[in-house]
PDB file of C-alpha atoms in Angstrom:
ATOM      1  CA  UNK H   1     -12.836  12.572  -1.955  1.00  0.00           C
ATOM      2  CA  UNK H   2     -10.447  10.310  -3.498  1.00  0.00           C
ATOM      3  CA  UNK H   3     -12.741   8.646  -6.339  1.00  0.00           C
ATOM      4  CA  UNK H   4     -12.097  11.328  -9.628  1.00  0.00           C
ATOM      5  CA  UNK H   5     -11.920   9.334 -12.479  1.00  0.00           C
ATOM      6  CA  UNK H   6      -8.623  11.377 -13.135  1.00  0.00           C
ATOM      7  CA  UNK H   7      -7.218  10.996 -10.897  1.00  0.00           C
ATOM      8  CA  UNK H   8      -3.943   8.605 -10.158  1.00  0.00           C
ATOM      9  CA  UNK H   9      -3.356   9.202 -14.104  1.00  0.00           C
ATOM     10  CA  UNK H  10       0.183  10.742 -14.397  1.00  0.00           C
ATOM     11  CA  UNK H  11       2.462  10.314 -17.108  1.00  0.00           C
ATOM     12  CA  UNK H  12       4.290   7.081 -16.013  1.00  0.00           C
ATOM     13  CA  UNK H  13       0.942   5.507 -15.004  1.00  0.00           C
ATOM     14  CA  UNK H  14       0.440   2.442 -17.055  1.00  0.00           C
ATOM     15  CA  UNK H  15      -3.261   0.789 -14.873  1.00  0.00           C
ATOM     16  CA  UNK H  16      -5.769   3.203 -13.576  1.00  0.00           C
ATOM     17  CA  UNK H  17      -6.058   3.465  -9.568  1.00  0.00           C
ATOM     18  CA  UNK H  18      -9.753   2.137  -9.941  1.00  0.00           C
ATOM     19  CA  UNK H  19      -8.157  -1.181 -11.214  1.00  0.00           C
ATOM     20  CA  UNK H  20      -5.311  -0.897  -8.308  1.00  0.00           C
ATOM     21  CA  UNK H  21      -7.602  -0.412  -5.420  1.00  0.00           C
ATOM     22  CA  UNK H  22      -8.090  -3.498  -6.161  1.00  0.00           C
ATOM     23  CA  UNK H  23      -5.656  -4.352  -4.491  1.00  0.00           C
ATOM     24  CA  UNK H  24      -5.939  -3.796  -1.234  1.00  0.00           C
ATOM     25  CA  UNK H  25      -8.211  -6.008   0.888  1.00  0.00           C
ATOM     26  CA  UNK H  26     -11.125  -4.218   2.399  1.00  0.00           C
ATOM     27  CA  UNK H  27     -11.446  -5.262   5.277  1.00  0.00           C
ATOM     28  CA  UNK H  28      -8.178  -5.913   6.960  1.00  0.00           C
ATOM     29  CA  UNK H  29      -7.738  -2.587   8.219  1.00  0.00           C
ATOM     30  CA  UNK H  30      -6.619  -2.899  11.895  1.00  0.00           C
ATOM     31  CA  UNK H  31      -5.041  -1.719  14.727  1.00  0.00           C
ATOM     32  CA  UNK H  32      -1.454  -2.870  16.660  1.00  0.00           C
ATOM     33  CA  UNK H  33       0.337  -2.339  19.312  1.00  0.00           C
ATOM     34  CA  UNK H  34       3.114  -1.006  17.556  1.00  0.00           C
ATOM     35  CA  UNK H  35       0.421   1.493  14.870  1.00  0.00           C
ATOM     36  CA  UNK H  36      -1.602   0.173  12.374  1.00  0.00           C
ATOM     37  CA  UNK H  37      -1.274  -3.294   9.849  1.00  0.00           C
ATOM     38  CA  UNK H  38      -3.645  -3.361   6.440  1.00  0.00           C
ATOM     39  CA  UNK H  39      -3.283  -6.631   3.676  1.00  0.00           C
ATOM     40  CA  UNK H  40      -2.524  -6.389   0.348  1.00  0.00           C
ATOM     41  CA  UNK H  41      -4.163  -8.626  -2.425  1.00  0.00           C
ATOM     42  CA  UNK H  42      -2.402  -9.396  -5.144  1.00  0.00           C
ATOM     43  CA  UNK H  43      -5.422 -10.532  -8.085  1.00  0.00           C
ATOM     44  CA  UNK H  44      -3.936  -8.294 -10.498  1.00  0.00           C
ATOM     45  CA  UNK H  45      -0.410  -9.585 -11.684  1.00  0.00           C
ATOM     46  CA  UNK H  46       2.437 -10.343 -10.443  1.00  0.00           C
ATOM     47  CA  UNK H  47       5.189  -7.391 -10.315  1.00  0.00           C
ATOM     48  CA  UNK H  48       8.329  -6.590  -8.253  1.00  0.00           C
ATOM     49  CA  UNK H  49       7.965  -3.820  -5.859  1.00  0.00           C
ATOM     50  CA  UNK H  50      11.282  -1.674  -6.638  1.00  0.00           C
ATOM     51  CA  UNK H  51      10.763   1.322  -3.902  1.00  0.00           C
ATOM     52  CA  UNK H  52       7.959   2.138  -1.872  1.00  0.00           C
ATOM     53  CA  UNK H  53       7.363   6.326  -2.855  1.00  0.00           C
ATOM     54  CA  UNK H  54       5.350   6.836   0.250  1.00  0.00           C
ATOM     55  CA  UNK H  55       1.888   5.233   2.420  1.00  0.00           C
ATOM     56  CA  UNK H  56       0.672   7.783   4.248  1.00  0.00           C
ATOM     57  CA  UNK H  57      -3.021   7.846   7.376  1.00  0.00           C
ATOM     58  CA  UNK H  58      -5.429   9.965   6.738  1.00  0.00           C
ATOM     59  CA  UNK H  59      -3.099  12.957   4.632  1.00  0.00           C
ATOM     60  CA  UNK H  60      -0.942  11.898   7.208  1.00  0.00           C
ATOM     61  CA  UNK H  61       2.826  10.771   5.776  1.00  0.00           C
ATOM     62  CA  UNK H  62       3.991   7.533   7.530  1.00  0.00           C
ATOM     63  CA  UNK H  63       7.823   8.259   7.830  1.00  0.00           C
ATOM     64  CA  UNK H  64       9.486   4.586   5.338  1.00  0.00           C
ATOM     65  CA  UNK H  65      11.971   3.461   8.379  1.00  0.00           C
ATOM     66  CA  UNK H  66       8.085   3.321  10.063  1.00  0.00           C
ATOM     67  CA  UNK H  67       6.986   1.524   7.511  1.00  0.00           C
ATOM     68  CA  UNK H  68       7.227  -2.075   7.251  1.00  0.00           C
ATOM     69  CA  UNK H  69       6.533  -4.679   4.246  1.00  0.00           C
ATOM     70  CA  UNK H  70       6.121  -8.686   4.608  1.00  0.00           C
ATOM     71  CA  UNK H  71       7.123 -10.494   1.106  1.00  0.00           C
ATOM     72  CA  UNK H  72       8.401 -14.154   1.001  1.00  0.00           C
ATOM     73  CA  UNK H  73      11.391 -13.655   3.110  1.00  0.00           C
ATOM     74  CA  UNK H  74       9.681 -11.565   5.962  1.00  0.00           C
ATOM     75  CA  UNK H  75       9.389  -7.897   7.094  1.00  0.00           C
ATOM     76  CA  UNK H  76      11.681  -5.430   5.112  1.00  0.00           C
ATOM     77  CA  UNK H  77      11.762  -1.862   6.047  1.00  0.00           C
ATOM     78  CA  UNK H  78       9.764   0.290   2.845  1.00  0.00           C
ATOM     79  CA  UNK H  79      13.521   2.594   3.058  1.00  0.00           C
ATOM     80  CA  UNK H  80      15.199  -0.836   2.214  1.00  0.00           C
ATOM     81  CA  UNK H  81      13.763  -1.738  -0.489  1.00  0.00           C
ATOM     82  CA  UNK H  82      15.102  -1.082  -4.153  1.00  0.00           C
ATOM     83  CA  UNK H  83      16.458  -2.181  -7.110  1.00  0.00           C
ATOM     84  CA  UNK H  84      18.768  -4.971  -5.475  1.00  0.00           C
ATOM     85  CA  UNK H  85      16.465  -6.008  -2.101  1.00  0.00           C
ATOM     86  CA  UNK H  86      13.132  -5.672  -3.698  1.00  0.00           C
ATOM     87  CA  UNK H  87       9.261  -7.713  -2.782  1.00  0.00           C
ATOM     88  CA  UNK H  88       8.031 -10.113  -5.744  1.00  0.00           C
ATOM     89  CA  UNK H  89       4.228  -9.596  -5.361  1.00  0.00           C
ATOM     90  CA  UNK H  90       2.898 -12.572  -6.850  1.00  0.00           C
ATOM     91  CA  UNK H  91      -0.358 -12.708  -8.209  1.00  0.00           C
ATOM     92  CA  UNK H  92      -2.178 -14.545  -6.170  1.00  0.00           C
ATOM     93  CA  UNK H  93      -0.600 -13.991  -2.645  1.00  0.00           C
ATOM     94  CA  UNK H  94      -1.119 -11.826  -0.108  1.00  0.00           C
ATOM     95  CA  UNK H  95       1.770  -8.610   0.947  1.00  0.00           C
ATOM     96  CA  UNK H  96       1.572  -7.242   4.758  1.00  0.00           C
ATOM     97  CA  UNK H  97       2.010  -3.927   5.832  1.00  0.00           C
ATOM     98  CA  UNK H  98       2.696  -2.490   8.937  1.00  0.00           C
ATOM     99  CA  UNK H  99       3.593   1.278   9.820  1.00  0.00           C
ATOM    100  CA  UNK H 100       4.535   2.370  13.452  1.00  0.00           C
ATOM    101  CA  UNK H 101       2.610   5.325  13.971  1.00  0.00           C
ATOM    102  CA  UNK H 102      -0.502   6.432  15.393  1.00  0.00           C
ATOM    103  CA  UNK H 103      -3.390   3.791  16.323  1.00  0.00           C
ATOM    104  CA  UNK H 104      -5.976   5.264  14.735  1.00  0.00           C
ATOM    105  CA  UNK H 105     -10.146   6.029  15.854  1.00  0.00           C
ATOM    106  CA  UNK H 106     -13.184   3.711  15.338  1.00  0.00           C
ATOM    107  CA  UNK H 107     -14.433   4.737  12.079  1.00  0.00           C
ATOM    108  CA  UNK H 108     -13.227   5.228   8.028  1.00  0.00           C
ATOM    109  CA  UNK H 109      -9.705   6.494   7.130  1.00  0.00           C
ATOM    110  CA  UNK H 110      -7.611   7.181   4.144  1.00  0.00           C
ATOM    111  CA  UNK H 111      -5.006   5.616   3.405  1.00  0.00           C
ATOM    112  CA  UNK H 112      -2.839   6.164   0.342  1.00  0.00           C
ATOM    113  CA  UNK H 113       0.048   3.580  -1.072  1.00  0.00           C
ATOM    114  CA  UNK H 114       2.834   4.850  -4.181  1.00  0.00           C
ATOM    115  CA  UNK H 115       4.823   2.377  -5.208  1.00  0.00           C
ATOM    116  CA  UNK H 116       7.297   1.162  -7.898  1.00  0.00           C
ATOM    117  CA  UNK H 117       7.575  -1.965  -9.432  1.00  0.00           C
ATOM    118  CA  UNK H 118       9.461  -2.982 -12.691  1.00  0.00           C
ATOM    119  CA  UNK H 119       7.316  -3.853 -14.774  1.00  0.00           C
ATOM    120  CA  UNK H 120       4.317  -1.351 -14.846  1.00  0.00           C
ATOM    121  CA  UNK H 121       5.598   2.330 -12.924  1.00  0.00           C
ATOM    122  CA  UNK H 122       4.846   4.425 -10.678  1.00  0.00           C
ATOM    123  CA  UNK H 123       1.775   2.559  -9.226  1.00  0.00           C
ATOM    124  CA  UNK H 124      -0.335   4.984  -6.235  1.00  0.00           C
ATOM    125  CA  UNK H 125      -3.826   4.332  -5.514  1.00  0.00           C
ATOM    126  CA  UNK H 126      -6.101   5.279  -2.215  1.00  0.00           C
ATOM    127  CA  UNK H 127      -8.469   3.282  -0.267  1.00  0.00           C
ATOM    128  CA  UNK H 128     -11.427   4.324   2.628  1.00  0.00           C
ATOM    129  CA  UNK H 129     -11.352   1.251   5.217  1.00  0.00           C
ATOM    130  CA  UNK H 130     -12.831   0.962   7.831  1.00  0.00           C
ATOM    131  CA  UNK H 131     -10.920  -0.029  11.705  1.00  0.00           C
TER     132      UNK H 131
END
């Protein structure tokens, strides 16, 4: 489930989901003292993230105030990210994503990420990883 080749193509999408999945650092999903964390690793092209649309774990949406993204100057809450307070996601760099939510059980989990970028529009993908 979640690996349909036609999925993730709406009018605004410029980059297919199977390529966007490369942004996820496989094996980075882990439980923390506040919830869960994973890493996005940019091997594609530099982009400016102007909005977090949604992030979900096992189809449970995480409220934006409970999502923090670590950019160059420390952690920024997802609801504070906008055109003026954007996050530069440079090629070759990593971004930590922290979610204040319930910890995950051991095993495989489905993570969905949807953001808006200045250069590429809406970027949405899902991945499966293990804790």
